[in-house]
Amino acid sequence: MQMGLTENQLSLDLLESWLKNNPDSAEFKNDNHSLFKELALFQDYHGLPAFKNSLADFMSEIRANKVTFDPNNLVLTAGATSPNETLMFCLANLGGAFLLPTPYYPGFDRDLKWRTGAEIVPIHCSSSNGFRITESALIEAYEQAQKQNLKVKGVLVTNPSNPLGTSLSLHEVNLLVDVVSSKNIHLISDEIYFGTVFCSPGFVSIMEVLKNRDLMKTDVWSGVCKIMEVLKQNLLRCRVMHWLRLETRG
Ligand SMILES: Cc1ncc(COP(=O)(O)O)c(C=O)c1O
């Protein structure tokens, strides 16, 4: 059982008025036809296909349609803790480590490590450059993990960052892509707060970088890296795990 799910009470008024204006939904109906059995009984573990299709569209829409998402690559989860922990179970066992830029969401020490046995090794970022990720800090963290006899399985970033609220620059995302592909490790991009960025023209999602660098189609890319993107759609207590080329490696 996963007890880590937080909730957003800021949008309850919106939810309440939407439900009032759409009574069919509250009664599990569509055009007066009951959907109760369809929803209550056993269904696709990955999420209802119609819901995944709508979410894939919504995820593109909030990225100004610069990228598209294949609903077949989405798994819906109850919260973002759950996919983050699941990814750790899949990608890193005891003796495995993920590198995380500091400062990071303190819940990660619980979510990523407690049950999986994986370790977090910090990528030390400093206020002197606005907590930007540098190549030297990344490499230092990688080497530090090796000194601790840990096998580095990947890098996990939150973009926008919790707790900083800042977004990664294009340079940083490119750097991450270059480093994970050269080291043949994974990149998890936790973009759960992306939908709350309203005035950040500089925001760039990992998907955009992959697309702009034409990396999504190349065999080289599929051979070297896996990208996970975790989104949080705050109004609904639902999170989305989007993956590209989930292969076993390292
Ligand atoms: C960056 C980040 N990832 C994951 C989570 C966990 O999200 P959830 O409450 O949806 O499980 C949080 C929660 O605050 C978070 O800030």
Coordinates of C-alpha atoms and ligand atoms in Angstrom, one line a residue:
M1 CA 0.0 0.0 0.0
Q2 CA 1.3 3.4 -0.9
M3 CA 0.5 6.1 1.7
G4 CA 2.5 9.0 0.4
L5 CA -0.1 10.7 -1.7
T6 CA -0.5 14.4 -1.0
E7 CA -3.6 16.3 -2.0
N8 CA -4.3 19.7 -3.5
Q9 CA -7.0 21.6 -1.7
L10 CA -6.5 24.8 -3.6
S11 CA -8.7 23.7 -6.5
L12 CA -11.5 22.1 -4.6
D13 CA -13.8 25.1 -5.5
L14 CA -13.2 24.5 -9.2
L15 CA -13.8 20.8 -8.8
E16 CA -17.0 21.4 -6.9
S17 CA -18.5 23.9 -9.4
W18 CA -17.5 21.6 -12.4
L19 CA -19.3 18.6 -10.7
K20 CA -22.3 20.8 -10.2
N21 CA -22.4 21.8 -13.8
N22 CA -21.7 18.2 -15.0
P23 CA -24.0 16.1 -12.8
D24 CA -23.7 13.1 -15.1
S25 CA -20.1 12.7 -14.0
A26 CA -21.0 12.6 -10.3
E27 CA -23.6 10.0 -11.1
F28 CA -21.1 8.0 -13.3
K29 CA -23.3 8.6 -16.3
N30 CA -22.6 9.6 -19.9
D31 CA -25.6 10.9 -22.0
N32 CA -27.9 9.4 -19.3
H33 CA -26.2 6.0 -19.8
S34 CA -24.8 4.5 -16.6
L35 CA -21.0 3.9 -16.6
F36 CA -21.0 2.6 -13.1
K37 CA -20.3 -1.1 -13.8
E38 CA -17.7 -0.1 -16.5
L39 CA -15.9 2.0 -13.9
A40 CA -16.4 -0.1 -10.8
L41 CA -15.5 -3.5 -12.1
F42 CA -12.2 -4.9 -13.2
Q43 CA -10.6 -2.8 -15.9
D44 CA -7.3 -2.1 -17.7
Y45 CA -4.5 -1.8 -15.1
H46 CA -2.9 1.0 -17.1
G47 CA -5.9 3.2 -16.9
L48 CA -9.1 3.6 -18.9
P49 CA -8.2 4.1 -22.6
A50 CA -10.6 7.0 -23.0
F51 CA -9.1 8.8 -20.0
K52 CA -5.6 8.1 -21.3
N53 CA -6.5 9.6 -24.7
S54 CA -7.8 12.7 -23.1
L55 CA -4.8 13.0 -20.8
A56 CA -2.4 12.6 -23.7
D57 CA -4.2 15.5 -25.5
F58 CA -4.1 17.6 -22.3
M59 CA -0.4 16.9 -21.7
S60 CA 0.3 18.2 -25.2
E61 CA -2.0 21.1 -24.9
I62 CA -0.3 22.4 -21.8
R63 CA 3.0 22.2 -23.6
A64 CA 1.6 24.4 -26.4
N65 CA 1.3 21.3 -28.6
K66 CA 5.1 21.4 -29.1
V67 CA 5.2 17.6 -28.3
T68 CA 2.7 14.8 -28.5
F69 CA 2.2 11.8 -26.3
D70 CA 1.3 8.3 -27.3
P71 CA -1.5 7.1 -24.9
N72 CA 0.0 3.6 -25.2
N73 CA 3.0 4.8 -23.4
L74 CA 1.0 6.2 -20.4
V75 CA 0.3 4.4 -17.2
L76 CA -2.1 6.2 -14.8
T77 CA -1.2 6.0 -11.1
A78 CA -2.6 7.2 -7.8
G79 CA -0.1 9.9 -7.0
A80 CA 3.5 10.6 -8.2
T81 CA 5.0 8.8 -5.2
S82 CA 3.8 5.5 -6.7
P83 CA 5.4 5.8 -10.1
N84 CA 8.6 7.1 -8.6
E85 CA 8.9 4.2 -6.3
T86 CA 7.9 1.8 -9.0
L87 CA 10.6 3.1 -11.3
M88 CA 13.1 2.6 -8.5
F89 CA 12.0 -1.0 -8.0
C90 CA 12.4 -1.5 -11.7
L91 CA 15.7 0.3 -12.2
A92 CA 17.7 0.1 -9.0
N93 CA 18.1 -2.6 -6.4
L94 CA 20.1 -2.7 -3.3
G95 CA 23.5 -1.4 -4.2
G96 CA 22.0 0.8 -7.0
A97 CA 21.9 4.6 -6.8
F98 CA 20.2 7.5 -8.5
L99 CA 21.9 11.0 -8.6
L100 CA 19.7 13.9 -7.5
P101 CA 20.5 17.6 -7.7
T102 CA 20.3 19.4 -4.4
P103 CA 18.2 20.7 -2.8
Y104 CA 15.6 18.0 -3.5
Y105 CA 12.1 17.2 -2.3
P106 CA 12.7 15.6 1.1
G107 CA 10.0 13.0 0.5
F108 CA 12.4 11.3 -2.0
D109 CA 14.4 9.9 0.9
R110 CA 11.3 8.0 1.8
D111 CA 9.8 7.3 -1.6
L112 CA 12.9 6.2 -3.5
K113 CA 14.9 4.5 -0.8
W114 CA 12.9 3.0 2.1
R115 CA 11.4 0.0 0.4
T116 CA 13.6 -0.4 -2.6
G117 CA 17.1 -0.4 -0.9
A118 CA 18.3 2.1 -3.6
E119 CA 20.5 5.0 -2.6
I120 CA 20.4 8.7 -3.4
V121 CA 23.7 10.4 -4.2
P122 CA 23.4 14.2 -4.2
I123 CA 24.6 16.3 -7.2
H124 CA 25.8 19.3 -5.2
C125 CA 24.3 22.5 -6.6
S126 CA 25.1 25.9 -5.1
S127 CA 23.3 29.2 -4.6
S128 CA 26.3 30.9 -6.2
N129 CA 25.0 30.0 -9.7
G130 CA 21.3 29.8 -8.8
F131 CA 21.4 26.1 -8.1
R132 CA 22.1 25.3 -11.7
I133 CA 23.3 21.7 -12.5
T134 CA 26.9 21.8 -13.9
E135 CA 28.8 19.1 -15.7
S136 CA 31.5 19.0 -13.0
A137 CA 28.9 18.5 -10.2
L138 CA 27.2 15.7 -12.2
I139 CA 30.5 13.9 -12.8
E140 CA 31.6 14.4 -9.2
A141 CA 28.4 12.8 -7.9
Y142 CA 28.8 9.9 -10.3
E143 CA 32.4 9.3 -9.1
Q144 CA 31.3 9.7 -5.4
A145 CA 28.7 7.0 -5.9
Q146 CA 31.4 4.7 -7.4
K147 CA 33.7 5.4 -4.4
Q148 CA 30.8 4.2 -2.2
N149 CA 30.6 1.0 -4.3
L150 CA 27.2 2.0 -5.6
K151 CA 26.2 1.2 -9.2
V152 CA 24.8 4.4 -10.7
K153 CA 21.5 3.6 -12.4
G154 CA 20.4 7.1 -13.4
V155 CA 19.7 10.7 -12.6
L156 CA 16.4 12.0 -11.3
V157 CA 15.4 15.6 -11.7
T158 CA 12.3 17.5 -10.8
N159 CA 11.4 20.1 -13.4
P160 CA 10.1 22.6 -12.2
S161 CA 12.0 21.9 -9.0
N162 CA 10.5 21.2 -5.7
P163 CA 11.6 23.0 -3.5
L164 CA 13.2 25.8 -5.7
G165 CA 10.3 26.4 -8.0
T166 CA 12.8 27.0 -10.8
S167 CA 12.8 25.3 -14.2
L168 CA 15.8 23.7 -15.8
S169 CA 17.4 25.7 -18.6
L170 CA 17.8 24.2 -22.1
H171 CA 21.5 23.9 -21.4
E172 CA 20.9 21.8 -18.3
V173 CA 18.4 19.5 -20.0
N174 CA 20.9 19.0 -22.9
L175 CA 23.7 18.4 -20.4
L176 CA 21.6 15.7 -18.6
V177 CA 20.7 14.0 -21.9
D178 CA 24.4 14.0 -22.9
V179 CA 25.6 12.7 -19.6
V180 CA 23.0 9.9 -19.2
S181 CA 23.6 8.8 -22.8
S182 CA 27.4 8.7 -22.4
K183 CA 27.2 6.9 -19.1
N184 CA 24.5 4.6 -20.4
I185 CA 22.2 5.3 -17.5
H186 CA 18.5 6.3 -17.0
L187 CA 17.0 9.7 -16.7
I188 CA 13.8 10.3 -14.7
S189 CA 12.2 13.7 -15.3
D190 CA 9.6 14.3 -12.6
E191 CA 7.6 17.1 -14.3
I192 CA 4.6 16.9 -12.0
Y193 CA 4.5 20.7 -11.6
F194 CA 4.7 21.5 -15.2
G195 CA 1.0 22.4 -15.4
T196 CA 1.6 25.1 -12.8
V197 CA 4.2 27.1 -14.9
F198 CA 2.3 30.1 -16.3
C199 CA 5.0 32.7 -17.2
S200 CA 8.2 30.8 -17.8
P201 CA 9.0 31.1 -21.5
G202 CA 12.2 29.3 -20.8
F203 CA 10.6 26.1 -19.5
V204 CA 11.6 23.2 -21.6
S205 CA 10.4 19.6 -21.0
I206 CA 12.5 16.6 -21.6
M207 CA 10.2 15.5 -24.4
E208 CA 10.8 18.8 -26.3
V209 CA 14.6 18.3 -26.1
L210 CA 14.4 14.8 -27.3
K211 CA 12.2 15.8 -30.2
N212 CA 14.2 18.9 -31.1
R213 CA 17.4 16.9 -31.1
D214 CA 15.7 14.2 -33.2
L215 CA 16.7 11.6 -30.6
M216 CA 13.4 9.9 -30.3
K217 CA 13.7 8.0 -33.6
T218 CA 17.3 7.0 -33.5
D219 CA 18.6 3.5 -32.8
V220 CA 21.5 5.1 -30.9
W221 CA 19.1 6.8 -28.5
S222 CA 16.9 3.7 -27.9
G223 CA 20.1 1.8 -27.2
V224 CA 21.5 4.2 -24.7
C225 CA 18.8 5.7 -22.6
K226 CA 15.4 5.6 -21.1
I227 CA 13.4 8.7 -20.2
M228 CA 10.6 8.7 -17.7
E229 CA 8.3 11.6 -17.3
V230 CA 6.0 11.8 -14.3
L231 CA 3.2 14.3 -14.4
K232 CA 0.8 15.4 -11.8
Q233 CA -2.5 16.6 -12.9
N234 CA -3.4 18.4 -9.7
L235 CA -7.2 18.7 -10.0
L236 CA -7.6 15.0 -10.3
R237 CA -5.9 12.8 -7.9
C238 CA -4.3 11.1 -10.7
R239 CA -0.7 11.1 -12.0
V240 CA 0.7 9.9 -15.2
M241 CA 3.8 7.9 -15.9
H242 CA 5.0 8.4 -19.5
W243 CA 7.9 6.3 -20.7
L244 CA 9.9 5.9 -23.8
R245 CA 11.7 2.7 -24.6
L246 CA 11.7 1.0 -21.3
E247 CA 14.5 -1.5 -21.8
T248 CA 16.7 -3.3 -19.3
R249 CA 20.1 -2.0 -19.1
G250 CA 23.0 -1.6 -16.7
Ligands
LIG1 C1 8.6 16.6 -6.9 C2 7.6 15.7 -6.3 N1 7.5 14.4 -6.8 C3 6.6 13.6 -6.3 C4 5.7 14.0 -5.2 C5 4.7 13.0 -4.7 O1 3.5 13.3 -5.2 P1 2.1 12.6 -4.8 O2 1.6 13.4 -3.6 O3 1.3 12.8 -6.0 O4 2.4 11.2 -4.5 C6 5.8 15.3 -4.7 C7 4.9 15.7 -3.7 O5 4.9 16.8 -3.2 C8 6.8 16.1 -5.3 O6 6.9 17.4 -4.9

